[in-house]
Amino acid sequence: MPAPRAMALPDAEIVAALKRGDEAVFMDLVDAYTPGLMRMAQTVVGDPAAADEIVQEAWFAALRGIDGFDGRSSLKAWVFRVLLNTAKARDSHSIAFSAAVGETEPAVDPDRFLGPNHRFPGGWMMAPSEWHGPDDEFVRGEIRASILRAIDQLSEAQRAVITMRDVEGFPAEEVSAALGISDGTQRVLLHRARSRVRGAIETQLGAVEPNTFALEHS
Amino acid sequence: MNCKQFVELVTDYFEGALSNEDVQRFEEHIDDCFWCERYLEQMRTTIDSAGRIDEDSISPDAKDSLLHAFRDWHSGQQPQVREPG
């Protein structure tokens, strides 16, 4: 799908077009942002039907509040923030970001590394093997399916962060600001989420190999 | 730096959140370790692929109701034109 035309415009011009009542620009905006907004809404409320309503409400709220957009963040980040506020207003539960960071969670199963008494402590025992042909259509499909499943299985806090950062492509500062978390918390959650998603792809592809050299030289 | 430590620093490395000394140790480890170099590449592929998940499109019904909402909102924004006299 080609990028909608209006998305090439600077945010200020998009806002001006909305105020003029330019329906084409509004529909381009809807096409461009709604899938990501849906993903975010589902992260916050879980239920797809409720997420659908929240996205609609968020669009209404964004139009009503358009004068409040001051250009300090991108328009997209602002619309996402409206969505998060809309979701919060409906559903008193909020995501436990700080609690999520408190728990330790290694990026890779510790059993895959050599133990402290080995000649190479902390080295790979069961190492990552190559993802054959990530350019191959089939492998790409497998990777995509693994990512979607893995993101679904993350904690809410991790899912919110990876959705905004890696799926939607927001910069770190906008994600921290929209979610109301520190840069450090954002980074920890992002790291765990990415590590889990990488692990899910690896499992799907069966891409693990023993480090025979280290195992033979223990 | 060993491999177990390396995998915990990948995001900090990408985000520029490591000290200069840690960046140097991280990069030295990549030069020495074939598997961690591969691991780093796989993290890049993961991030890149997450950004290219084909998005589900919005339903025509939902689009229609948003378009109506937009028209209502815009007509509410217009100053009311008074009939002369």
PDB file of C-alpha atoms in Angstrom:
ATOM      1  CA  MET A   1       0.000   0.000   0.000  1.00  0.00           C
ATOM      2  CA  PRO A   2       1.521   3.371  -0.965  1.00  0.00           C
ATOM      3  CA  ALA A   3       1.837   5.930   1.813  1.00  0.00           C
ATOM      4  CA  PRO A   4      -1.212   8.208   1.823  1.00  0.00           C
ATOM      5  CA  ARG A   5      -0.478  11.554   0.187  1.00  0.00           C
ATOM      6  CA  ALA A   6      -1.303  13.722   3.155  1.00  0.00           C
ATOM      7  CA  MET A   7       1.395  12.001   5.216  1.00  0.00           C
ATOM      8  CA  ALA A   8       4.030  13.805   3.157  1.00  0.00           C
ATOM      9  CA  LEU A   9       2.758  17.159   4.463  1.00  0.00           C
ATOM     10  CA  PRO A  10       4.207  18.886   7.533  1.00  0.00           C
ATOM     11  CA  ASP A  11       2.026  18.428  10.634  1.00  0.00           C
ATOM     12  CA  ALA A  12       1.012  22.104  10.698  1.00  0.00           C
ATOM     13  CA  GLU A  13      -0.394  21.840   7.170  1.00  0.00           C
ATOM     14  CA  ILE A  14      -2.286  18.673   8.017  1.00  0.00           C
ATOM     15  CA  VAL A  15      -3.867  20.446  10.986  1.00  0.00           C
ATOM     16  CA  ALA A  16      -4.748  23.459   8.825  1.00  0.00           C
ATOM     17  CA  ALA A  17      -6.343  21.141   6.243  1.00  0.00           C
ATOM     18  CA  LEU A  18      -8.424  19.453   8.957  1.00  0.00           C
ATOM     19  CA  LYS A  19      -9.655  22.811  10.175  1.00  0.00           C
ATOM     20  CA  ARG A  20     -10.621  23.676   6.600  1.00  0.00           C
ATOM     21  CA  GLY A  21     -12.658  20.485   6.512  1.00  0.00           C
ATOM     22  CA  ASP A  22     -10.454  18.641   4.000  1.00  0.00           C
ATOM     23  CA  GLU A  23     -11.977  15.149   4.070  1.00  0.00           C
ATOM     24  CA  ALA A  24      -9.272  13.540   1.925  1.00  0.00           C
ATOM     25  CA  VAL A  25      -6.584  14.599   4.373  1.00  0.00           C
ATOM     26  CA  PHE A  26      -8.624  13.338   7.315  1.00  0.00           C
ATOM     27  CA  MET A  27      -9.170   9.966   5.653  1.00  0.00           C
ATOM     28  CA  ASP A  28      -5.465   9.678   4.837  1.00  0.00           C
ATOM     29  CA  LEU A  29      -4.724  10.332   8.484  1.00  0.00           C
ATOM     30  CA  VAL A  30      -7.249   7.703   9.531  1.00  0.00           C
ATOM     31  CA  ASP A  31      -5.706   5.174   7.144  1.00  0.00           C
ATOM     32  CA  ALA A  32      -2.203   5.911   8.324  1.00  0.00           C
ATOM     33  CA  TYR A  33      -2.757   5.941  12.098  1.00  0.00           C
ATOM     34  CA  THR A  34      -5.708   3.679  12.813  1.00  0.00           C
ATOM     35  CA  PRO A  35      -3.936   0.294  12.593  1.00  0.00           C
ATOM     36  CA  GLY A  36      -1.316   1.451  15.105  1.00  0.00           C
ATOM     37  CA  LEU A  37      -3.988   3.033  17.292  1.00  0.00           C
ATOM     38  CA  MET A  38      -5.890  -0.275  17.266  1.00  0.00           C
ATOM     39  CA  ARG A  39      -2.773  -2.138  18.326  1.00  0.00           C
ATOM     40  CA  MET A  40      -2.175   0.327  21.159  1.00  0.00           C
ATOM     41  CA  ALA A  41      -5.811   0.259  22.260  1.00  0.00           C
ATOM     42  CA  GLN A  42      -5.765  -3.526  22.400  1.00  0.00           C
ATOM     43  CA  THR A  43      -2.635  -3.379  24.500  1.00  0.00           C
ATOM     44  CA  VAL A  44      -4.365  -1.172  27.012  1.00  0.00           C
ATOM     45  CA  VAL A  45      -7.849  -2.710  27.112  1.00  0.00           C
ATOM     46  CA  GLY A  46      -7.348  -6.253  25.828  1.00  0.00           C
ATOM     47  CA  ASP A  47     -10.776  -6.777  24.288  1.00  0.00           C
ATOM     48  CA  PRO A  48     -10.825  -6.039  20.506  1.00  0.00           C
ATOM     49  CA  ALA A  49     -14.424  -4.725  20.515  1.00  0.00           C
ATOM     50  CA  ALA A  50     -13.645  -2.277  23.324  1.00  0.00           C
ATOM     51  CA  ALA A  51     -10.439  -1.294  21.517  1.00  0.00           C
ATOM     52  CA  ASP A  52     -12.464  -0.475  18.419  1.00  0.00           C
ATOM     53  CA  GLU A  53     -14.712   1.886  20.375  1.00  0.00           C
ATOM     54  CA  ILE A  54     -11.760   3.539  22.072  1.00  0.00           C
ATOM     55  CA  VAL A  55     -10.114   4.240  18.730  1.00  0.00           C
ATOM     56  CA  GLN A  56     -13.299   5.859  17.413  1.00  0.00           C
ATOM     57  CA  GLU A  57     -13.639   7.907  20.596  1.00  0.00           C
ATOM     58  CA  ALA A  58      -9.989   8.913  20.364  1.00  0.00           C
ATOM     59  CA  TRP A  59     -10.524  10.242  16.839  1.00  0.00           C
ATOM     60  CA  PHE A  60     -13.514  12.289  18.022  1.00  0.00           C
ATOM     61  CA  ALA A  61     -11.500  13.576  20.968  1.00  0.00           C
ATOM     62  CA  ALA A  62      -8.564  14.439  18.716  1.00  0.00           C
ATOM     63  CA  LEU A  63     -10.793  16.481  16.387  1.00  0.00           C
ATOM     64  CA  ARG A  64     -12.454  18.263  19.296  1.00  0.00           C
ATOM     65  CA  GLY A  65      -9.103  18.992  20.886  1.00  0.00           C
ATOM     66  CA  ILE A  66      -7.127  19.822  17.743  1.00  0.00           C
ATOM     67  CA  ASP A  67      -6.482  23.374  18.983  1.00  0.00           C
ATOM     68  CA  GLY A  68      -4.548  21.803  21.838  1.00  0.00           C
ATOM     69  CA  PHE A  69      -1.954  20.418  19.425  1.00  0.00           C
ATOM     70  CA  ASP A  70       1.016  22.732  19.871  1.00  0.00           C
ATOM     71  CA  GLY A  71       3.557  21.078  17.579  1.00  0.00           C
ATOM     72  CA  ARG A  72       5.955  20.232  20.400  1.00  0.00           C
ATOM     73  CA  SER A  73       5.547  16.537  19.607  1.00  0.00           C
ATOM     74  CA  SER A  74       4.686  15.050  16.233  1.00  0.00           C
ATOM     75  CA  LEU A  75       0.990  15.009  15.334  1.00  0.00           C
ATOM     76  CA  LYS A  76       1.122  11.232  15.376  1.00  0.00           C
ATOM     77  CA  ALA A  77       2.515  11.157  18.924  1.00  0.00           C
ATOM     78  CA  TRP A  78      -0.149  13.638  19.981  1.00  0.00           C
ATOM     79  CA  VAL A  79      -2.959  11.487  18.539  1.00  0.00           C
ATOM     80  CA  PHE A  80      -1.509   8.450  20.322  1.00  0.00           C
ATOM     81  CA  ARG A  81      -1.465  10.398  23.557  1.00  0.00           C
ATOM     82  CA  VAL A  82      -5.124  11.318  23.059  1.00  0.00           C
ATOM     83  CA  LEU A  83      -5.818   7.610  22.578  1.00  0.00           C
ATOM     84  CA  LEU A  84      -4.015   6.658  25.786  1.00  0.00           C
ATOM     85  CA  ASN A  85      -5.935   9.334  27.715  1.00  0.00           C
ATOM     86  CA  THR A  86      -9.226   8.171  26.205  1.00  0.00           C
ATOM     87  CA  ALA A  87      -8.457   4.592  27.196  1.00  0.00           C
ATOM     88  CA  LYS A  88      -7.457   5.642  30.686  1.00  0.00           C
ATOM     89  CA  ALA A  89     -10.638   7.655  31.170  1.00  0.00           C
ATOM     90  CA  ARG A  90     -12.784   4.645  30.268  1.00  0.00           C
ATOM     91  CA  ASP A  91     -10.905   1.993  32.084  1.00  0.00           C
ATOM     92  CA  SER A  92      -9.443   2.881  35.443  1.00  0.00           C
ATOM     93  CA  HIS A  93      -6.717   0.243  35.155  1.00  0.00           C
ATOM     94  CA  SER A  94      -3.315   1.575  34.225  1.00  0.00           C
ATOM     95  CA  ILE A  95      -0.269  -0.318  33.063  1.00  0.00           C
ATOM     96  CA  ALA A  96       2.202  -1.138  35.834  1.00  0.00           C
ATOM     97  CA  PHE A  97       5.349   0.077  34.107  1.00  0.00           C
ATOM     98  CA  SER A  98       7.594   0.442  37.151  1.00  0.00           C
ATOM     99  CA  ALA A  99       6.570  -2.883  38.679  1.00  0.00           C
ATOM    100  CA  ALA A 100       7.380  -4.547  35.352  1.00  0.00           C
ATOM    101  CA  VAL A 101      10.939  -3.254  35.500  1.00  0.00           C
ATOM    102  CA  GLY A 102      11.489  -4.549  39.040  1.00  0.00           C
ATOM    103  CA  GLU A 103      11.395  -8.180  37.991  1.00  0.00           C
ATOM    104  CA  THR A 104      14.578  -9.607  36.521  1.00  0.00           C
ATOM    105  CA  GLU A 105      14.264 -11.174  33.137  1.00  0.00           C
ATOM    106  CA  PRO A 106      17.321 -12.323  31.189  1.00  0.00           C
ATOM    107  CA  ALA A 107      17.385 -11.605  27.440  1.00  0.00           C
ATOM    108  CA  VAL A 108      18.384 -15.209  26.744  1.00  0.00           C
ATOM    109  CA  ASP A 109      17.724 -18.364  28.809  1.00  0.00           C
ATOM    110  CA  PRO A 110      20.736 -18.560  31.221  1.00  0.00           C
ATOM    111  CA  ASP A 111      20.943 -22.324  30.563  1.00  0.00           C
ATOM    112  CA  ARG A 112      22.197 -21.534  27.082  1.00  0.00           C
ATOM    113  CA  PHE A 113      25.478 -20.189  28.460  1.00  0.00           C
ATOM    114  CA  LEU A 114      28.443 -22.092  29.883  1.00  0.00           C
ATOM    115  CA  GLY A 115      28.585 -22.211  33.676  1.00  0.00           C
ATOM    116  CA  PRO A 116      31.053 -20.427  35.989  1.00  0.00           C
ATOM    117  CA  ASN A 117      33.348 -23.460  36.222  1.00  0.00           C
ATOM    118  CA  HIS A 118      33.777 -23.784  32.496  1.00  0.00           C
ATOM    119  CA  ARG A 119      36.895 -22.603  30.711  1.00  0.00           C
ATOM    120  CA  PHE A 120      34.721 -19.987  28.938  1.00  0.00           C
ATOM    121  CA  PRO A 121      32.258 -18.903  31.647  1.00  0.00           C
ATOM    122  CA  GLY A 122      29.237 -17.034  30.268  1.00  0.00           C
ATOM    123  CA  GLY A 123      30.075 -18.064  26.703  1.00  0.00           C
ATOM    124  CA  TRP A 124      27.468 -19.572  24.423  1.00  0.00           C
ATOM    125  CA  MET A 125      26.735 -23.258  24.948  1.00  0.00           C
ATOM    126  CA  MET A 126      23.620 -23.336  22.733  1.00  0.00           C
ATOM    127  CA  ALA A 127      24.376 -20.541  20.301  1.00  0.00           C
ATOM    128  CA  PRO A 128      22.161 -18.714  17.805  1.00  0.00           C
ATOM    129  CA  SER A 129      22.395 -20.238  14.348  1.00  0.00           C
ATOM    130  CA  GLU A 130      21.805 -18.411  11.117  1.00  0.00           C
ATOM    131  CA  TRP A 131      18.290 -17.400  10.068  1.00  0.00           C
ATOM    132  CA  HIS A 132      18.531 -18.879   6.626  1.00  0.00           C
ATOM    133  CA  GLY A 133      17.404 -16.484   3.972  1.00  0.00           C
ATOM    134  CA  PRO A 134      15.531 -13.719   5.816  1.00  0.00           C
ATOM    135  CA  ASP A 135      14.923 -12.382   2.278  1.00  0.00           C
ATOM    136  CA  ASP A 136      13.112 -15.557   1.356  1.00  0.00           C
ATOM    137  CA  GLU A 137       9.326 -15.079   1.144  1.00  0.00           C
ATOM    138  CA  PHE A 138       8.575 -18.107   3.333  1.00  0.00           C
ATOM    139  CA  VAL A 139      11.083 -17.152   6.040  1.00  0.00           C
ATOM    140  CA  ARG A 140       9.774 -13.593   6.037  1.00  0.00           C
ATOM    141  CA  GLY A 141       6.272 -14.953   6.615  1.00  0.00           C
ATOM    142  CA  GLU A 142       7.496 -17.106   9.493  1.00  0.00           C
ATOM    143  CA  ILE A 143       9.288 -14.137  11.043  1.00  0.00           C
ATOM    144  CA  ARG A 144       6.203 -11.952  10.715  1.00  0.00           C
ATOM    145  CA  ALA A 145       3.929 -14.571  12.288  1.00  0.00           C
ATOM    146  CA  SER A 146       6.392 -15.117  15.154  1.00  0.00           C
ATOM    147  CA  ILE A 147       6.580 -11.392  15.821  1.00  0.00           C
ATOM    148  CA  LEU A 148       2.803 -10.954  15.966  1.00  0.00           C
ATOM    149  CA  ARG A 149       2.404 -13.956  18.297  1.00  0.00           C
ATOM    150  CA  ALA A 150       5.328 -12.927  20.475  1.00  0.00           C
ATOM    151  CA  ILE A 151       4.084  -9.344  20.856  1.00  0.00           C
ATOM    152  CA  ASP A 152       0.662 -10.672  21.878  1.00  0.00           C
ATOM    153  CA  GLN A 153       2.271 -12.721  24.627  1.00  0.00           C
ATOM    154  CA  LEU A 154       4.356  -9.908  26.128  1.00  0.00           C
ATOM    155  CA  SER A 155       3.361  -8.151  29.335  1.00  0.00           C
ATOM    156  CA  GLU A 156       1.225  -5.038  28.781  1.00  0.00           C
ATOM    157  CA  ALA A 157       4.115  -2.761  29.686  1.00  0.00           C
ATOM    158  CA  GLN A 158       6.520  -4.423  27.233  1.00  0.00           C
ATOM    159  CA  ARG A 159       3.868  -4.581  24.531  1.00  0.00           C
ATOM    160  CA  ALA A 160       3.056  -0.888  24.843  1.00  0.00           C
ATOM    161  CA  VAL A 161       6.719   0.083  24.492  1.00  0.00           C
ATOM    162  CA  ILE A 162       7.686  -2.202  21.594  1.00  0.00           C
ATOM    163  CA  THR A 163       4.499  -1.305  19.718  1.00  0.00           C
ATOM    164  CA  MET A 164       5.292   2.383  19.883  1.00  0.00           C
ATOM    165  CA  ARG A 165       9.036   2.094  19.323  1.00  0.00           C
ATOM    166  CA  ASP A 166       9.553  -0.694  16.816  1.00  0.00           C
ATOM    167  CA  VAL A 167       6.171  -1.257  15.177  1.00  0.00           C
ATOM    168  CA  GLU A 168       5.126   2.413  14.957  1.00  0.00           C
ATOM    169  CA  GLY A 169       8.626   3.846  14.829  1.00  0.00           C
ATOM    170  CA  PHE A 170       8.313   6.617  17.450  1.00  0.00           C
ATOM    171  CA  PRO A 171      11.560   8.025  18.878  1.00  0.00           C
ATOM    172  CA  ALA A 172      12.413   7.125  22.486  1.00  0.00           C
ATOM    173  CA  GLU A 173      11.523  10.558  23.921  1.00  0.00           C
ATOM    174  CA  GLU A 174       8.032  10.532  22.456  1.00  0.00           C
ATOM    175  CA  VAL A 175       7.357   7.050  23.812  1.00  0.00           C
ATOM    176  CA  SER A 176       8.563   7.947  27.310  1.00  0.00           C
ATOM    177  CA  ALA A 177       6.470  11.127  27.259  1.00  0.00           C
ATOM    178  CA  ALA A 178       3.313   9.465  25.918  1.00  0.00           C
ATOM    179  CA  LEU A 179       3.489   6.590  28.402  1.00  0.00           C
ATOM    180  CA  GLY A 180       4.657   8.766  31.286  1.00  0.00           C
ATOM    181  CA  ILE A 181       7.761   6.696  32.042  1.00  0.00           C
ATOM    182  CA  SER A 182      11.468   7.487  32.425  1.00  0.00           C
ATOM    183  CA  ASP A 183      13.958   6.894  29.611  1.00  0.00           C
ATOM    184  CA  GLY A 184      15.563   4.140  31.671  1.00  0.00           C
ATOM    185  CA  THR A 185      12.269   2.303  32.178  1.00  0.00           C
ATOM    186  CA  GLN A 186      11.466   2.682  28.511  1.00  0.00           C
ATOM    187  CA  ARG A 187      14.831   1.180  27.557  1.00  0.00           C
ATOM    188  CA  VAL A 188      14.598  -1.772  29.943  1.00  0.00           C
ATOM    189  CA  LEU A 189      11.109  -2.665  28.724  1.00  0.00           C
ATOM    190  CA  LEU A 190      12.146  -2.260  25.099  1.00  0.00           C
ATOM    191  CA  HIS A 191      15.164  -4.499  25.600  1.00  0.00           C
ATOM    192  CA  ARG A 192      13.143  -7.280  27.192  1.00  0.00           C
ATOM    193  CA  ALA A 193      10.436  -7.043  24.566  1.00  0.00           C
ATOM    194  CA  ARG A 194      12.908  -7.153  21.670  1.00  0.00           C
ATOM    195  CA  SER A 195      14.853  -9.987  23.257  1.00  0.00           C
ATOM    196  CA  ARG A 196      11.680 -12.037  23.636  1.00  0.00           C
ATOM    197  CA  VAL A 197      10.581 -11.350  20.087  1.00  0.00           C
ATOM    198  CA  ARG A 198      14.025 -12.341  18.749  1.00  0.00           C
ATOM    199  CA  GLY A 199      13.814 -15.501  20.842  1.00  0.00           C
ATOM    200  CA  ALA A 200      10.383 -16.319  19.417  1.00  0.00           C
ATOM    201  CA  ILE A 201      11.690 -16.027  15.848  1.00  0.00           C
ATOM    202  CA  GLU A 202      14.644 -18.237  16.723  1.00  0.00           C
ATOM    203  CA  THR A 203      12.359 -20.870  18.235  1.00  0.00           C
ATOM    204  CA  GLN A 204      10.066 -20.770  15.218  1.00  0.00           C
ATOM    205  CA  LEU A 205      13.012 -21.227  12.855  1.00  0.00           C
ATOM    206  CA  GLY A 206      14.711 -23.803  15.099  1.00  0.00           C
ATOM    207  CA  ALA A 207      17.860 -21.700  14.804  1.00  0.00           C
ATOM    208  CA  VAL A 208      19.977 -22.905  17.751  1.00  0.00           C
ATOM    209  CA  GLU A 209      23.263 -24.791  17.488  1.00  0.00           C
ATOM    210  CA  PRO A 210      25.632 -26.237  20.092  1.00  0.00           C
ATOM    211  CA  ASN A 211      28.966 -24.478  20.517  1.00  0.00           C
ATOM    212  CA  THR A 212      30.913 -27.680  19.838  1.00  0.00           C
ATOM    213  CA  PHE A 213      34.312 -26.012  20.168  1.00  0.00           C
ATOM    214  CA  ALA A 214      33.690 -24.856  23.728  1.00  0.00           C
ATOM    215  CA  LEU A 215      31.978 -28.120  24.658  1.00  0.00           C
ATOM    216  CA  GLU A 216      34.961 -30.138  23.434  1.00  0.00           C
ATOM    217  CA  HIS A 217      37.479 -27.907  25.181  1.00  0.00           C
ATOM    218  CA  SER A 218      35.900 -27.729  28.614  1.00  0.00           C
TER     219      SER A 218
ATOM    220  CA  MET B   1      32.711  -9.019  28.643  1.00  0.00           C
ATOM    221  CA  ASN B   2      31.265 -12.490  28.064  1.00  0.00           C
ATOM    222  CA  CYS B   3      28.360 -13.518  25.798  1.00  0.00           C
ATOM    223  CA  LYS B   4      25.840 -13.686  28.633  1.00  0.00           C
ATOM    224  CA  GLN B   5      26.637 -10.047  29.499  1.00  0.00           C
ATOM    225  CA  PHE B   6      26.754  -9.015  25.859  1.00  0.00           C
ATOM    226  CA  VAL B   7      23.135  -9.974  25.116  1.00  0.00           C
ATOM    227  CA  GLU B   8      21.927  -7.706  27.945  1.00  0.00           C
ATOM    228  CA  LEU B   9      23.606  -4.628  26.471  1.00  0.00           C
ATOM    229  CA  VAL B  10      22.345  -4.725  22.894  1.00  0.00           C
ATOM    230  CA  THR B  11      19.512  -2.212  23.300  1.00  0.00           C
ATOM    231  CA  ASP B  12      21.681   0.158  25.363  1.00  0.00           C
ATOM    232  CA  TYR B  13      24.247  -0.081  22.562  1.00  0.00           C
ATOM    233  CA  PHE B  14      21.687   0.765  19.872  1.00  0.00           C
ATOM    234  CA  GLU B  15      20.267   3.597  21.985  1.00  0.00           C
ATOM    235  CA  GLY B  16      23.629   5.185  22.687  1.00  0.00           C
ATOM    236  CA  ALA B  17      23.178   4.589  26.408  1.00  0.00           C
ATOM    237  CA  LEU B  18      26.542   2.889  27.048  1.00  0.00           C
ATOM    238  CA  SER B  19      29.623   4.639  28.397  1.00  0.00           C
ATOM    239  CA  ASN B  20      32.540   5.032  25.980  1.00  0.00           C
ATOM    240  CA  GLU B  21      34.430   2.255  27.758  1.00  0.00           C
ATOM    241  CA  ASP B  22      31.451  -0.091  27.496  1.00  0.00           C
ATOM    242  CA  VAL B  23      31.022   0.713  23.804  1.00  0.00           C
ATOM    243  CA  GLN B  24      34.655  -0.215  23.280  1.00  0.00           C
ATOM    244  CA  ARG B  25      34.337  -3.486  25.219  1.00  0.00           C
ATOM    245  CA  PHE B  26      31.100  -4.277  23.402  1.00  0.00           C
ATOM    246  CA  GLU B  27      32.687  -3.731  19.990  1.00  0.00           C
ATOM    247  CA  GLU B  28      35.790  -5.712  20.934  1.00  0.00           C
ATOM    248  CA  HIS B  29      33.517  -8.580  21.890  1.00  0.00           C
ATOM    249  CA  ILE B  30      31.804  -8.449  18.472  1.00  0.00           C
ATOM    250  CA  ASP B  31      35.192  -8.663  16.767  1.00  0.00           C
ATOM    251  CA  ASP B  32      36.078 -11.754  18.780  1.00  0.00           C
ATOM    252  CA  CYS B  33      32.746 -13.550  18.876  1.00  0.00           C
ATOM    253  CA  PHE B  34      31.126 -14.848  15.783  1.00  0.00           C
ATOM    254  CA  TRP B  35      27.918 -15.837  17.620  1.00  0.00           C
ATOM    255  CA  CYS B  36      27.391 -12.489  19.308  1.00  0.00           C
ATOM    256  CA  GLU B  37      27.954 -10.735  15.996  1.00  0.00           C
ATOM    257  CA  ARG B  38      25.180 -12.941  14.628  1.00  0.00           C
ATOM    258  CA  TYR B  39      23.023 -12.237  17.690  1.00  0.00           C
ATOM    259  CA  LEU B  40      23.394  -8.497  17.160  1.00  0.00           C
ATOM    260  CA  GLU B  41      22.437  -8.870  13.506  1.00  0.00           C
ATOM    261  CA  GLN B  42      19.346 -10.877  14.507  1.00  0.00           C
ATOM    262  CA  MET B  43      18.289  -8.112  16.902  1.00  0.00           C
ATOM    263  CA  ARG B  44      18.569  -5.663  13.987  1.00  0.00           C
ATOM    264  CA  THR B  45      16.464  -7.967  11.795  1.00  0.00           C
ATOM    265  CA  THR B  46      13.895  -8.268  14.599  1.00  0.00           C
ATOM    266  CA  ILE B  47      13.549  -4.497  14.979  1.00  0.00           C
ATOM    267  CA  ASP B  48      13.419  -3.979  11.242  1.00  0.00           C
ATOM    268  CA  SER B  49      10.814  -6.714  10.723  1.00  0.00           C
ATOM    269  CA  ALA B  50       8.632  -5.393  13.561  1.00  0.00           C
ATOM    270  CA  GLY B  51       8.450  -2.080  11.692  1.00  0.00           C
ATOM    271  CA  ARG B  52       7.235  -3.812   8.554  1.00  0.00           C
ATOM    272  CA  ILE B  53       4.379  -5.879   9.869  1.00  0.00           C
ATOM    273  CA  ASP B  54       1.631  -5.377   7.324  1.00  0.00           C
ATOM    274  CA  GLU B  55      -1.107  -3.487   9.057  1.00  0.00           C
ATOM    275  CA  ASP B  56      -4.694  -4.643   9.082  1.00  0.00           C
ATOM    276  CA  SER B  57      -6.802  -2.122   7.287  1.00  0.00           C
ATOM    277  CA  ILE B  58      -9.659  -0.329   8.954  1.00  0.00           C
ATOM    278  CA  SER B  59     -13.196  -1.600   8.236  1.00  0.00           C
ATOM    279  CA  PRO B  60     -15.311   0.382   5.713  1.00  0.00           C
ATOM    280  CA  ASP B  61     -18.031   0.843   8.368  1.00  0.00           C
ATOM    281  CA  ALA B  62     -15.622   2.362  10.849  1.00  0.00           C
ATOM    282  CA  LYS B  63     -14.226   4.617   8.118  1.00  0.00           C
ATOM    283  CA  ASP B  64     -17.689   5.733   7.181  1.00  0.00           C
ATOM    284  CA  SER B  65     -18.620   6.652  10.716  1.00  0.00           C
ATOM    285  CA  LEU B  66     -15.364   8.575  11.162  1.00  0.00           C
ATOM    286  CA  LEU B  67     -16.034  10.495   7.967  1.00  0.00           C
ATOM    287  CA  HIS B  68     -19.501  11.445   9.261  1.00  0.00           C
ATOM    288  CA  ALA B  69     -18.016  12.484  12.566  1.00  0.00           C
ATOM    289  CA  PHE B  70     -15.509  14.632  10.700  1.00  0.00           C
ATOM    290  CA  ARG B  71     -18.278  16.360   8.718  1.00  0.00           C
ATOM    291  CA  ASP B  72     -20.270  17.014  11.884  1.00  0.00           C
ATOM    292  CA  TRP B  73     -17.220  18.312  13.667  1.00  0.00           C
ATOM    293  CA  HIS B  74     -16.327  20.613  10.788  1.00  0.00           C
ATOM    294  CA  SER B  75     -19.820  22.026  10.370  1.00  0.00           C
ATOM    295  CA  GLY B  76     -19.860  22.689  14.127  1.00  0.00           C
ATOM    296  CA  GLN B  77     -16.618  24.628  13.693  1.00  0.00           C
ATOM    297  CA  GLN B  78     -18.049  26.963  11.044  1.00  0.00           C
ATOM    298  CA  PRO B  79     -19.484  30.257  12.242  1.00  0.00           C
ATOM    299  CA  GLN B  80     -23.230  30.185  11.690  1.00  0.00           C
ATOM    300  CA  VAL B  81     -24.239  32.214   8.645  1.00  0.00           C
ATOM    301  CA  ARG B  82     -27.202  34.387   9.400  1.00  0.00           C
ATOM    302  CA  GLU B  83     -29.897  35.036   6.865  1.00  0.00           C
ATOM    303  CA  PRO B  84     -30.082  38.778   6.304  1.00  0.00           C
ATOM    304  CA  GLY B  85     -33.124  40.542   7.539  1.00  0.00           C
TER     305      GLY B  85
END
